[in-house]
Short mmCIF file of C-alpha atoms in Angstrom, two decimals:
data_model
loop_
_atom_site.label_atom_id
_atom_site.label_comp_id
_atom_site.label_asym_id
_atom_site.label_seq_id
_atom_site.Cartn_x
_atom_site.Cartn_y
_atom_site.Cartn_z
CA UNK O 1 0.21 0.00 -0.07
CA UNK O 2 1.40 3.34 -0.95
CA UNK O 3 2.64 5.45 1.42
CA UNK O 4 -0.03 8.69 1.54
CA UNK O 5 1.21 11.84 0.84
CA UNK O 6 -0.02 14.27 2.90
CA UNK O 7 0.85 13.29 6.72
CA UNK O 8 -2.22 13.78 8.78
CA UNK O 9 -1.78 13.09 12.78
CA UNK O 10 -5.78 12.70 14.00
CA UNK O 11 -8.30 11.76 12.49
CA UNK O 12 -8.67 12.20 8.80
CA UNK O 13 -11.93 12.27 6.42
CA UNK O 14 -11.58 12.84 2.62
CA UNK O 15 -14.03 13.38 0.60
CA UNK O 16 -14.65 14.68 -3.00
CA UNK O 17 -11.57 16.23 -2.69
CA UNK O 18 -12.55 18.14 0.49
CA UNK O 19 -10.31 17.40 3.99
CA UNK O 20 -11.55 17.20 7.00
CA UNK O 21 -9.51 16.96 10.18
CA UNK O 22 -9.90 16.47 13.64
CA UNK O 23 -7.06 16.69 15.80
CA UNK O 24 -6.70 16.17 19.61
CA UNK O 25 -4.89 18.81 20.77
CA UNK O 26 -4.96 19.30 24.41
CA UNK O 27 -7.80 22.08 25.49
CA UNK O 28 -5.54 24.02 27.99
CA UNK O 29 -3.42 27.24 27.59
CA UNK O 30 -0.84 27.46 25.01
CA UNK O 31 1.92 27.91 26.59
CA UNK O 32 4.07 31.09 27.23
CA UNK O 33 6.56 31.23 23.72
CA UNK O 34 10.15 31.29 24.52
CA UNK O 35 12.88 31.53 21.74
CA UNK O 36 13.37 27.47 21.72
CA UNK O 37 9.73 27.17 20.07
CA UNK O 38 11.04 30.29 17.02
CA UNK O 39 14.76 28.43 17.09
CA UNK O 40 12.55 24.86 16.28
CA UNK O 41 10.79 27.25 13.55
CA UNK O 42 13.85 28.73 11.75
CA UNK O 43 14.90 25.11 11.85
CA UNK O 44 12.72 24.05 9.71
CA UNK O 45 12.71 27.13 6.87
CA UNK O 46 14.26 26.47 3.19
CA UNK O 47 16.16 29.67 3.13
CA UNK O 48 17.46 29.63 -0.69
CA UNK O 49 13.37 29.57 -0.94
CA UNK O 50 13.15 32.93 0.04
CA UNK O 51 13.12 35.47 -2.57
CA UNK O 52 16.07 37.58 -1.23
CA UNK O 53 18.11 34.39 -0.39
CA UNK O 54 21.73 34.92 -0.63
CA UNK O 55 22.15 31.22 -2.53
CA UNK O 56 19.70 30.97 -4.64
CA UNK O 57 20.47 29.49 -8.13
CA UNK O 58 18.30 32.41 -9.62
CA UNK O 59 18.27 35.76 -7.39
CA UNK O 60 17.23 37.83 -10.40
CA UNK O 61 14.61 40.76 -10.64
CA UNK O 62 13.25 41.79 -13.74
CA UNK O 63 14.88 44.00 -16.32
CA UNK O 64 14.63 47.88 -15.79
CA UNK O 65 10.78 49.09 -17.19
CA UNK O 66 10.05 45.37 -18.46
CA UNK O 67 7.34 43.58 -17.25
CA UNK O 68 4.90 46.51 -16.41
CA UNK O 69 1.65 45.05 -18.02
CA UNK O 70 1.78 42.07 -15.53
CA UNK O 71 3.34 43.53 -12.64
CA UNK O 72 0.23 46.25 -12.96
CA UNK O 73 -1.96 43.32 -12.99
CA UNK O 74 -0.24 41.24 -10.17
CA UNK O 75 -0.85 44.50 -8.12
CA UNK O 76 -4.56 45.21 -9.29
CA UNK O 77 -5.02 41.71 -7.87
CA UNK O 78 -3.09 41.70 -4.00
CA UNK O 79 -4.84 45.28 -4.24
CA UNK O 80 -8.26 44.78 -4.88
CA UNK O 81 -10.99 45.62 -2.43
CA UNK O 82 -11.37 43.02 0.17
CA UNK O 83 -15.24 44.10 0.39
CA UNK O 84 -16.08 43.28 -3.43
CA UNK O 85 -12.93 41.24 -3.86
CA UNK O 86 -14.08 37.65 -6.20
CA UNK O 87 -10.98 35.81 -6.58
CA UNK O 88 -8.39 34.51 -4.02
CA UNK O 89 -5.89 32.86 -5.72
CA UNK O 90 -3.39 34.07 -8.82
CA UNK O 91 -2.35 31.23 -11.08
CA UNK O 92 0.62 32.69 -13.12
CA UNK O 93 1.13 30.26 -15.72
CA UNK O 94 3.98 30.26 -19.66
CA UNK O 95 5.54 28.06 -21.06
CA UNK O 96 9.05 27.55 -20.23
CA UNK O 97 11.66 30.48 -20.65
CA UNK O 98 8.67 32.89 -20.08
CA UNK O 99 9.96 34.12 -16.97
CA UNK O 100 7.70 33.63 -14.46
CA UNK O 101 10.37 32.85 -11.51
CA UNK O 102 12.52 36.26 -12.56
CA UNK O 103 8.15 37.93 -12.23
CA UNK O 104 7.51 36.20 -9.32
CA UNK O 105 11.19 37.45 -7.80
CA UNK O 106 10.43 40.82 -9.04
CA UNK O 107 7.10 40.84 -7.48
CA UNK O 108 8.05 40.20 -3.57
CA UNK O 109 10.79 42.91 -3.79
CA UNK O 110 8.12 45.31 -4.79
CA UNK O 111 5.71 44.06 -2.45
CA UNK O 112 8.31 45.21 0.19
CA UNK O 113 9.44 48.00 -1.15
CA UNK O 114 5.44 48.66 -1.37
CA UNK O 115 5.43 48.45 2.35
CA UNK O 116 2.86 45.86 1.24
CA UNK O 117 2.82 42.10 3.30
CA UNK O 118 4.17 39.00 1.37
CA UNK O 119 5.16 35.58 2.19
CA UNK O 120 6.95 33.75 -0.71
CA UNK O 121 8.70 30.36 -1.22
CA UNK O 122 11.14 29.31 -4.42
CA UNK O 123 10.62 25.58 -5.33
CA UNK O 124 13.76 24.58 -7.11
CA UNK O 125 14.04 20.84 -8.64
CA UNK O 126 18.02 21.21 -8.54
CA UNK O 127 17.91 22.31 -5.14
CA UNK O 128 16.96 19.21 -2.74
CA UNK O 129 16.29 22.12 -0.23
CA UNK O 130 13.59 23.21 -1.26
CA UNK O 131 11.87 20.71 -4.28
CA UNK O 132 9.88 18.89 -1.54
CA UNK O 133 6.79 20.28 0.26
CA UNK O 134 8.33 19.59 3.62
CA UNK O 135 9.69 23.14 4.17
CA UNK O 136 6.46 25.32 2.18
CA UNK O 137 4.50 25.62 5.39
CA UNK O 138 7.15 26.55 7.73
CA UNK O 139 9.61 29.22 5.45
CA UNK O 140 6.08 30.67 5.10
CA UNK O 141 5.08 31.73 8.50
CA UNK O 142 8.47 31.92 9.51
CA UNK O 143 8.37 34.80 7.24
CA UNK O 144 5.03 36.43 8.84
CA UNK O 145 6.63 35.84 11.36
CA UNK O 146 9.41 38.22 11.52
CA UNK O 147 7.05 41.30 10.34
CA UNK O 148 4.38 40.80 12.91
CA UNK O 149 5.86 40.14 16.78
CA UNK O 150 2.23 39.73 18.04
CA UNK O 151 1.65 37.20 14.97
CA UNK O 152 5.14 35.54 16.02
CA UNK O 153 4.03 34.58 19.70
CA UNK O 154 1.04 32.88 18.42
CA UNK O 155 3.12 31.26 15.79
CA UNK O 156 5.59 29.91 18.65
CA UNK O 157 3.21 29.34 21.03
CA UNK O 158 1.49 26.94 19.03
CA UNK O 159 4.90 25.34 17.58
CA UNK O 160 5.61 24.59 21.70
CA UNK O 161 2.13 23.25 22.77
CA UNK O 162 1.94 21.05 18.98
CA UNK O 163 5.94 19.99 18.67
CA UNK O 164 4.92 17.37 15.73
CA UNK O 165 3.55 20.27 14.04
CA UNK O 166 5.62 19.74 11.46
CA UNK O 167 4.66 16.31 10.97
CA UNK O 168 0.91 16.93 10.10
CA UNK O 169 -0.96 17.38 6.94
CA UNK O 170 -0.49 20.61 4.79
CA UNK O 171 -3.63 22.26 5.02
CA UNK O 172 -3.70 21.74 9.33
CA UNK O 173 -0.10 23.53 9.24
CA UNK O 174 -1.28 26.37 7.03
CA UNK O 175 -3.90 26.64 9.28
CA UNK O 176 -2.64 25.94 12.27
CA UNK O 177 0.88 28.29 11.52
CA UNK O 178 -0.57 31.08 9.50
CA UNK O 179 -4.46 31.46 9.14
CA UNK O 180 -5.39 31.37 12.94
CA UNK O 181 -2.27 33.27 14.37
CA UNK O 182 -2.58 35.82 11.59
CA UNK O 183 -6.56 36.23 12.75
CA UNK O 184 -6.10 36.35 16.18
CA UNK O 185 -2.47 38.72 15.95
CA UNK O 186 -4.06 41.68 14.07
CA UNK O 187 -1.40 42.38 12.51
CA UNK O 188 -0.05 44.94 15.09
CA UNK O 189 2.22 47.06 13.29
CA UNK O 190 -0.74 48.44 11.36
CA UNK O 191 -3.76 46.58 11.56
CA UNK O 192 -6.28 49.24 9.12
CA UNK O 193 -4.05 48.41 6.22
CA UNK O 194 -3.05 45.15 6.88
CA UNK O 195 -7.06 44.15 7.01
CA UNK O 196 -7.54 46.41 4.08
CA UNK O 197 -5.39 44.27 1.58
CA UNK O 198 -4.41 40.66 3.29
CA UNK O 199 -1.28 38.97 3.16
CA UNK O 200 0.06 38.09 -0.12
CA UNK O 201 1.77 34.22 -0.84
CA UNK O 202 3.97 33.68 -3.41
CA UNK O 203 4.73 30.04 -4.20
CA UNK O 204 6.60 29.92 -7.77
CA UNK O 205 7.55 27.20 -9.46
CA UNK O 206 5.04 24.67 -7.85
CA UNK O 207 5.46 22.02 -10.80
CA UNK O 208 8.86 22.15 -9.56
CA UNK O 209 7.53 20.84 -6.27
CA UNK O 210 8.21 16.65 -6.09
CA UNK O 211 7.60 15.81 -2.66
CA UNK O 212 10.04 12.76 -1.79
CA UNK O 213 12.66 13.09 -4.12
CA UNK O 214 14.43 14.82 -1.21
CA UNK O 215 13.95 12.42 1.38
CA UNK O 216 16.87 9.53 0.84
CA UNK O 217 15.99 6.09 -0.75
CA UNK O 218 12.50 7.61 -2.10
CA UNK O 219 11.78 6.41 -5.70
CA UNK O 220 10.60 9.69 -6.86
CA UNK O 221 7.44 8.41 -9.33
CA UNK O 222 6.11 11.58 -11.53
CA UNK O 223 2.71 10.67 -11.47
CA UNK O 224 2.73 11.12 -8.10
CA UNK O 225 4.45 14.15 -7.66
CA UNK O 226 1.69 15.61 -9.69
CA UNK O 227 -0.77 14.22 -7.58
CA UNK O 228 0.56 15.96 -4.98
CA UNK O 229 1.02 19.29 -6.55
CA UNK O 230 -2.97 19.33 -7.99
CA UNK O 231 -3.92 18.24 -3.72
CA UNK O 232 -1.83 21.49 -2.63
CA UNK O 233 -4.08 23.69 -4.87
CA UNK O 234 -6.99 21.69 -3.56
CA UNK O 235 -5.90 22.44 0.41
CA UNK O 236 -5.07 26.04 -0.32
CA UNK O 237 -8.22 26.40 -2.24
CA UNK O 238 -10.18 24.96 1.25
CA UNK O 239 -7.86 27.68 3.52
CA UNK O 240 -9.85 30.29 1.51
CA UNK O 241 -12.92 29.48 1.32
CA UNK O 242 -13.74 31.55 3.91
CA UNK O 243 -13.69 34.94 1.95
CA UNK O 244 -12.30 36.66 5.48
CA UNK O 245 -9.10 34.58 4.81
CA UNK O 246 -6.06 37.02 6.04
CA UNK O 247 -4.09 35.82 3.03
CA UNK O 248 -4.39 35.18 -0.83
CA UNK O 249 -1.87 33.39 -2.93
CA UNK O 250 -0.20 33.72 -6.08
CA UNK O 251 1.00 30.50 -7.93
CA UNK O 252 3.38 30.39 -10.81
CA UNK O 253 4.07 27.50 -12.70
CA UNK O 254 4.13 25.87 -16.05
CA UNK O 255 1.07 25.18 -17.82
CA UNK O 256 0.25 21.27 -17.47
CA UNK O 257 -2.35 18.84 -17.94
CA UNK O 258 -3.08 18.46 -14.07
CA UNK O 259 -2.40 22.20 -13.20
CA UNK O 260 -5.20 23.02 -15.81
CA UNK O 261 -7.34 20.59 -14.25
CA UNK O 262 -6.75 21.39 -10.68
CA UNK O 263 -7.59 25.05 -11.23
CA UNK O 264 -10.30 24.25 -13.30
CA UNK O 265 -12.16 22.74 -10.61
CA UNK O 266 -11.56 26.47 -8.67
CA UNK O 267 -12.69 28.73 -11.58
CA UNK O 268 -15.19 30.55 -9.54
CA UNK O 269 -12.40 31.18 -6.89
CA UNK O 270 -9.22 32.16 -9.30
CA UNK O 271 -8.00 34.31 -11.46
CA UNK O 272 -5.84 33.14 -14.36
CA UNK O 273 -2.84 35.51 -16.62
CA UNK O 274 -0.85 33.53 -18.89
CA UNK O 275 2.45 35.12 -20.31
CA UNK O 276 1.43 35.89 -23.95
CA UNK O 277 1.27 38.29 -26.86
CA UNK O 278 -1.18 40.33 -24.87
CA UNK O 279 1.76 41.70 -22.45
CA UNK O 280 3.86 42.63 -25.26
CA UNK O 281 7.05 40.66 -24.40
CA UNK O 282 9.02 41.55 -28.00
CA UNK O 283 8.68 45.27 -26.59
CA UNK O 284 9.88 44.01 -23.00
CA UNK O 285 12.58 41.90 -24.93
CA UNK O 286 13.97 44.68 -27.16
CA UNK O 287 14.54 47.42 -24.49
CA UNK O 288 16.32 44.67 -22.58
CA UNK O 289 18.52 43.68 -25.50
CA UNK O 290 18.76 47.29 -26.14
CA UNK O 291 19.95 47.90 -22.56
CA UNK O 292 22.42 45.23 -22.71
CA UNK O 293 24.31 46.47 -25.50
CA UNK O 294 24.70 49.56 -24.17
CA UNK O 295 26.29 47.89 -21.12
CA UNK O 296 28.55 46.22 -23.32
CA UNK O 297 29.69 48.95 -25.17
CA UNK O 298 30.39 51.02 -21.18
CA UNK O 299 31.91 48.04 -19.30
CA UNK O 300 33.13 45.80 -21.44
CA UNK O 301 36.82 45.44 -21.60
CA UNK O 302 37.04 45.34 -25.57
CA UNK O 303 34.33 48.13 -26.02
CA UNK O 304 37.22 50.63 -27.11
CA UNK O 305 37.89 48.55 -30.38
CA UNK O 306 33.96 48.25 -30.77
CA UNK O 307 33.02 50.24 -33.96
CA UNK O 308 30.72 53.15 -33.34
CA UNK O 309 27.82 52.17 -34.99
CA UNK O 310 27.54 48.30 -33.55
CA UNK O 311 25.56 46.66 -33.13
CA UNK O 312 23.20 47.07 -36.48
CA UNK O 313 19.88 47.75 -35.81
CA UNK O 314 19.50 44.34 -38.29
CA UNK O 315 21.26 42.34 -35.17
CA UNK O 316 18.53 43.66 -32.62
CA UNK O 317 15.50 42.79 -34.50
CA UNK O 318 16.61 39.37 -35.30
CA UNK O 319 17.43 38.72 -31.83
CA UNK O 320 14.11 39.90 -31.03
CA UNK O 321 11.98 38.15 -33.07
CA UNK O 322 14.19 34.75 -32.76
CA UNK O 323 13.08 35.12 -29.25
CA UNK O 324 9.33 34.28 -30.09
CA UNK O 325 8.00 36.40 -26.78
CA UNK O 326 10.93 34.47 -24.58
CA UNK O 327 13.42 36.35 -23.07
CA UNK O 328 15.18 32.97 -22.39
CA UNK O 329 16.52 33.20 -25.36
CA UNK O 330 17.47 37.03 -25.97
CA UNK O 331 19.58 36.35 -22.03
CA UNK O 332 21.31 33.72 -23.56
CA UNK O 333 22.11 35.50 -26.73
CA UNK O 334 23.25 38.48 -24.74
CA UNK O 335 24.83 36.16 -21.78
CA UNK O 336 26.63 35.09 -24.65
CA UNK O 337 27.39 38.12 -26.40
CA UNK O 338 28.78 39.83 -22.91
CA UNK O 339 31.37 37.38 -21.94
CA UNK O 340 34.55 39.22 -21.18
CA UNK O 341 37.02 37.01 -22.75
CA UNK O 342 35.57 37.25 -25.95
CA UNK O 343 35.08 40.07 -28.39
CA UNK O 344 31.80 41.23 -28.94
CA UNK O 345 31.56 41.78 -31.87
CA UNK O 346 33.49 38.65 -33.06
CA UNK O 347 30.59 36.82 -31.25
CA UNK O 348 27.80 38.38 -32.56
CA UNK O 349 28.71 38.17 -35.82
CA UNK O 350 29.73 34.44 -34.77
CA UNK O 351 25.99 33.68 -34.35
CA UNK O 352 25.18 35.81 -37.03
CA UNK O 353 24.00 32.55 -39.69
CA UNK O 354 21.55 31.79 -36.26
CA UNK O 355 20.41 35.16 -36.59
CA UNK O 356 19.66 35.84 -39.75
CA UNK O 357 17.26 32.27 -41.27
CA UNK O 358 14.40 32.71 -41.67
CA UNK O 359 11.93 33.01 -38.23
CA UNK O 360 9.83 30.06 -37.12
CA UNK O 361 6.73 30.33 -35.11
CA UNK O 362 8.57 27.68 -32.51
CA UNK O 363 11.15 29.80 -29.71
CA UNK O 364 12.55 26.41 -29.14
CA UNK O 365 13.98 25.68 -32.63
CA UNK O 366 15.90 29.10 -32.05
CA UNK O 367 17.11 28.30 -28.69
CA UNK O 368 18.19 24.52 -30.13
CA UNK O 369 19.56 26.53 -32.34
CA UNK O 370 21.49 28.72 -30.54
CA UNK O 371 22.77 25.60 -28.00
CA UNK O 372 24.21 23.99 -31.30
CA UNK O 373 25.99 26.67 -32.55
CA UNK O 374 27.94 27.32 -28.22
CA UNK O 375 28.13 23.64 -27.93
CA UNK O 376 30.27 23.61 -31.15
CA UNK O 377 32.59 26.01 -30.35
CA UNK O 378 33.89 24.00 -27.41
CA UNK O 379 37.19 22.89 -27.89
CA UNK O 380 36.97 19.73 -26.11
CA UNK O 381 32.62 18.19 -26.31
CA UNK O 382 33.68 14.92 -25.11
CA UNK O 383 34.89 16.61 -21.68
CA UNK O 384 32.23 18.64 -21.45
CA UNK O 385 29.21 15.99 -22.45
CA UNK O 386 31.20 14.00 -19.54
CA UNK O 387 31.09 16.57 -17.45
CA UNK O 388 27.54 17.96 -17.97
CA UNK O 389 26.21 13.81 -18.04
CA UNK O 390 27.59 13.75 -14.50
CA UNK O 391 25.96 16.82 -13.38
CA UNK O 392 22.74 15.93 -14.84
CA UNK O 393 22.78 12.17 -13.09
CA UNK O 394 23.65 14.13 -9.86
CA UNK O 395 21.17 16.60 -9.57
CA UNK O 396 18.96 14.34 -7.75
CA UNK O 397 21.82 13.01 -4.99
CA UNK O 398 23.79 14.87 -2.78
CA UNK O 399 26.46 17.48 -3.20
CA UNK O 400 29.35 14.81 -3.13
CA UNK O 401 27.81 12.97 -5.63
CA UNK O 402 28.94 15.38 -8.82
CA UNK O 403 32.53 15.12 -7.63
CA UNK O 404 32.76 11.13 -6.92
CA UNK O 405 31.05 10.51 -10.62
CA UNK O 406 33.71 13.14 -11.74
CA UNK O 407 35.97 11.01 -10.63
CA UNK O 408 34.49 7.84 -11.52
CA UNK O 409 35.87 9.22 -15.56
CA UNK O 410 39.03 10.66 -14.25
CA UNK O 411 38.02 14.07 -13.91
CA UNK O 412 37.59 16.16 -11.28
CA UNK O 413 36.30 19.49 -9.97
CA UNK O 414 39.77 21.33 -9.61
CA UNK O 415 39.67 21.60 -13.77
CA UNK O 416 35.91 22.27 -14.18
CA UNK O 417 36.75 25.88 -15.23
CA UNK O 418 39.31 25.31 -17.44
CA UNK O 419 36.60 22.28 -18.98
CA UNK O 420 33.83 24.63 -19.45
CA UNK O 421 35.20 27.83 -20.32
CA UNK O 422 33.48 27.52 -24.02
CA UNK O 423 30.07 27.27 -21.90
CA UNK O 424 30.49 29.74 -19.62
CA UNK O 425 27.14 31.79 -21.34
CA UNK O 426 24.92 28.33 -20.49
CA UNK O 427 26.60 27.40 -17.08
CA UNK O 428 28.72 28.87 -13.82
CA UNK O 429 30.89 26.82 -11.49
CA UNK O 430 29.00 27.12 -7.68
CA UNK O 431 32.53 26.76 -5.94
CA UNK O 432 31.28 26.49 -2.43
CA UNK O 433 29.05 23.36 -3.06
CA UNK O 434 31.20 22.35 -5.53
CA UNK O 435 28.36 21.56 -8.40
CA UNK O 436 27.06 23.35 -11.50
CA UNK O 437 24.39 26.04 -12.01
CA UNK O 438 23.11 25.37 -15.54
CA UNK O 439 20.83 29.01 -16.24
CA UNK O 440 17.97 27.89 -18.04
CA UNK O 441 16.43 24.11 -17.52
CA UNK O 442 15.48 24.11 -21.07
CA UNK O 443 19.46 23.06 -21.75
CA UNK O 444 18.88 19.86 -19.86
CA UNK O 445 15.65 18.72 -21.82
CA UNK O 446 18.18 20.16 -25.28
CA UNK O 447 20.93 17.44 -24.73
CA UNK O 448 18.98 14.39 -23.71
CA UNK O 449 16.51 14.56 -26.48
CA UNK O 450 17.68 13.50 -29.47
CA UNK O 451 15.74 15.01 -31.86
CA UNK O 452 16.97 18.55 -30.30
CA UNK O 453 20.66 17.90 -30.03
CA UNK O 454 21.46 15.53 -32.40
CA UNK O 455 25.25 14.85 -31.98
CA UNK O 456 25.06 16.56 -29.17
CA UNK O 457 22.92 14.73 -27.43
CA UNK O 458 24.16 13.06 -24.02
CA UNK O 459 23.07 9.20 -23.57
CA UNK O 460 22.23 8.92 -20.19
CA UNK O 461 22.03 5.46 -20.03
CA UNK O 462 25.41 4.22 -21.15
CA UNK O 463 26.67 7.16 -18.39
CA UNK O 464 24.99 6.28 -15.39
CA UNK O 465 25.96 2.30 -16.67
CA UNK O 466 29.38 3.01 -16.54
CA UNK O 467 29.88 5.22 -13.64
CA UNK O 468 28.09 2.54 -11.48
CA UNK O 469 30.55 0.01 -13.35
CA UNK O 470 33.06 2.05 -11.63
CA UNK O 471 31.59 3.38 -8.28
CA UNK O 472 30.83 -0.63 -7.34
CA UNK O 473 34.33 -1.50 -8.58
CA UNK O 474 36.59 0.83 -7.22
CA UNK O 475 34.75 0.84 -3.96
CA UNK O 476 38.35 -0.37 -2.03
CA UNK O 477 42.02 0.86 -3.28
CA UNK O 478 43.81 -1.71 -4.45
CA UNK O 479 45.58 -1.47 -0.55
CA UNK O 480 42.33 -1.82 1.05
CA UNK O 481 41.55 2.24 1.98
CA UNK O 482 37.88 2.66 1.69
CA UNK O 483 36.69 5.34 -0.45
CA UNK O 484 32.98 4.78 0.29
CA UNK O 485 32.82 3.89 3.88
CA UNK O 486 30.67 2.00 5.66
CA UNK O 487 28.83 5.07 6.93
CA UNK O 488 28.25 5.95 3.66
CA UNK O 489 26.99 3.08 1.57
CA UNK O 490 23.12 4.78 1.46
CA UNK O 491 24.85 7.18 -1.08
CA UNK O 492 25.85 3.76 -3.11
CA UNK O 493 21.83 2.74 -2.37
CA UNK O 494 20.83 5.86 -3.35
CA UNK O 495 22.45 5.79 -7.14
CA UNK O 496 21.93 2.23 -7.52
CA UNK O 497 18.13 3.28 -7.28
CA UNK O 498 18.33 7.01 -9.22
CA UNK O 499 20.19 4.72 -11.61
CA UNK O 500 19.34 2.09 -12.69
CA UNK O 501 15.87 3.37 -14.43
CA UNK O 502 17.97 5.07 -16.61
CA UNK O 503 19.78 2.38 -18.18
CA UNK O 504 18.00 0.33 -20.70
CA UNK O 505 21.22 -1.92 -21.28
CA UNK O 506 22.84 -3.70 -19.05
CA UNK O 507 25.81 -6.12 -19.16
CA UNK O 508 26.10 -9.38 -17.09
CA UNK O 509 28.80 -7.78 -15.67
CA UNK O 510 27.18 -4.45 -14.07
CA UNK O 511 24.09 -7.10 -12.55
CA UNK O 512 27.19 -9.11 -11.39
CA UNK O 513 28.25 -5.85 -9.47
CA UNK O 514 25.05 -4.78 -8.28
CA UNK O 515 23.59 -8.31 -7.28
CA UNK O 516 27.26 -8.43 -5.34
CA UNK O 517 26.48 -5.15 -3.30
CA UNK O 518 23.09 -5.86 -2.94
CA UNK O 519 23.84 -9.19 -1.60
CA UNK O 520 26.38 -7.64 1.03
CA UNK O 521 24.04 -4.05 2.36
CA UNK O 522 20.98 -6.83 3.15
CA UNK O 523 22.71 -9.08 4.55
CA UNK O 524 25.85 -6.85 6.43
CA UNK O 525 25.08 -3.44 7.15
CA UNK O 526 23.59 -2.63 10.78
CA UNK O 527 21.28 0.35 10.69
CA UNK O 528 21.93 3.43 10.83
CA UNK O 529 23.72 2.51 7.98
CA UNK O 530 21.44 1.60 6.10
CA UNK O 531 17.79 1.49 7.16
CA UNK O 532 15.05 -1.35 6.45
CA UNK O 533 13.19 0.70 4.28
CA UNK O 534 16.31 1.92 2.53
CA UNK O 535 16.84 -2.10 2.28
CA UNK O 536 13.50 -2.56 0.93
CA UNK O 537 14.04 0.11 -1.48
CA UNK O 538 17.27 -1.45 -2.80
CA UNK O 539 15.45 -4.83 -3.72
CA UNK O 540 12.50 -3.02 -5.26
CA UNK O 541 14.56 -1.06 -7.47
CA UNK O 542 16.32 -4.59 -8.36
CA UNK O 543 13.42 -6.20 -9.17
CA UNK O 544 11.92 -3.09 -10.88
CA UNK O 545 14.57 -3.30 -13.29
CA UNK O 546 14.31 -7.07 -13.68
CA UNK O 547 17.14 -8.32 -12.34
CA UNK O 548 17.30 -12.02 -11.53
CA UNK O 549 18.00 -11.99 -7.41
CA UNK O 550 17.87 -15.04 -6.59
CA UNK O 551 18.48 -13.88 -1.90
CA UNK O 552 14.65 -12.95 -1.43
#
């Protein structure tokens, strides 16, 4: 029986998508709040999910004087008169590369600057600290607690009265840590203003909430993630069904089928904004491109060598046209042209062929042409492809796996800057975490799709097979020193569970190595090095891969 996706302590009755939860709490008065409760709240948050987080992968705001039309619509939603408000949830959607996250982040910054109360959470599938639902409510509640001292006291008291609060359902956490404290706390800082405009909770990239993927020994399944994402939407709707709700929600995601179905069910309470041509993206993209060219002329090390009439108006027109309304294309082009290690005029000339071809109605054809051009100029594609493969295979795992996989192919993180110098417009190196940061997720989609990438396709199955063989063979050195000690046996289990589904053509040697490790893991390693749950998932992964295992 599959484990429940929503954790509920108490009696839960589910009917027609509605959740009725009965919790048996003590009826005595809540304890006086202490710093311990606030420290507990802080320990549950995802710092990188904050809109202004230092370590966020994508901390940028909208380019100045762009996206004004959509931002105006968002502020109209936020500042709607509560006496006549009919929409309590706003869904911002659009295709990949349309700028949803940047718009959401800009909205959060602008709310801060305008004195409008906001609390935000930015999901990211590449960041294991914020690709699941676990820290969502705590992170939102923490921001509210920091803004309103009286509300903070109520939140902290609830945490101390109910120590298991973070193990309850998402709906119960929202109700106990956000809705009820706000109603009872009265927004002491400015109650009239706050009550005129409910707090806006901004939740970005809900499609990147892949609950369980960050949990050890959990084999992620896309259908479960989609189901869970839909349930989150229903949960938020339940919270605002009371028209006196102190919060409203802005959710941003791709316009995928499960989201359309979920929002269709609550259409009477939902305002939809889709990033299409009605928001005049070409005008904003042109302003962005022109400003970037001006910036190059002002600060680039080789700016003195640029012709006075550079760039030609036709080059700007071509970039805007090729973008087809998607900022991702223009941003990638300008990042390439502005590289401080290259002559901007030469870089622009280099991509002139991709800019001069006939306009396509499919924006990713143009983006793919740009990816193909940049990757085609790498001096050692075999090495670059291995590095990118290791990044893709390890991004679901802990940080240590990127360097381990590189070592399995006789590469090192120490040489990344040299090896990747030709594609700095596409990736950068996080030296602290010793991982890669890919500037846009479309590059990964491009690399694994043979129809899009052609001879630049990364064959993850082959790379996964080769790396897994090396990891299993070299778990100990010839002198007996352990590469992955007993305390890290779970790392190997994680990689087997992650990589096996990607390997379609397994050799007999690989199957034997997997079975040898599995036999040792399930019969030798005690907890906490490998839990019974972990052993069960390891055996299930082998069974799902149709590897015959004679000892279970």
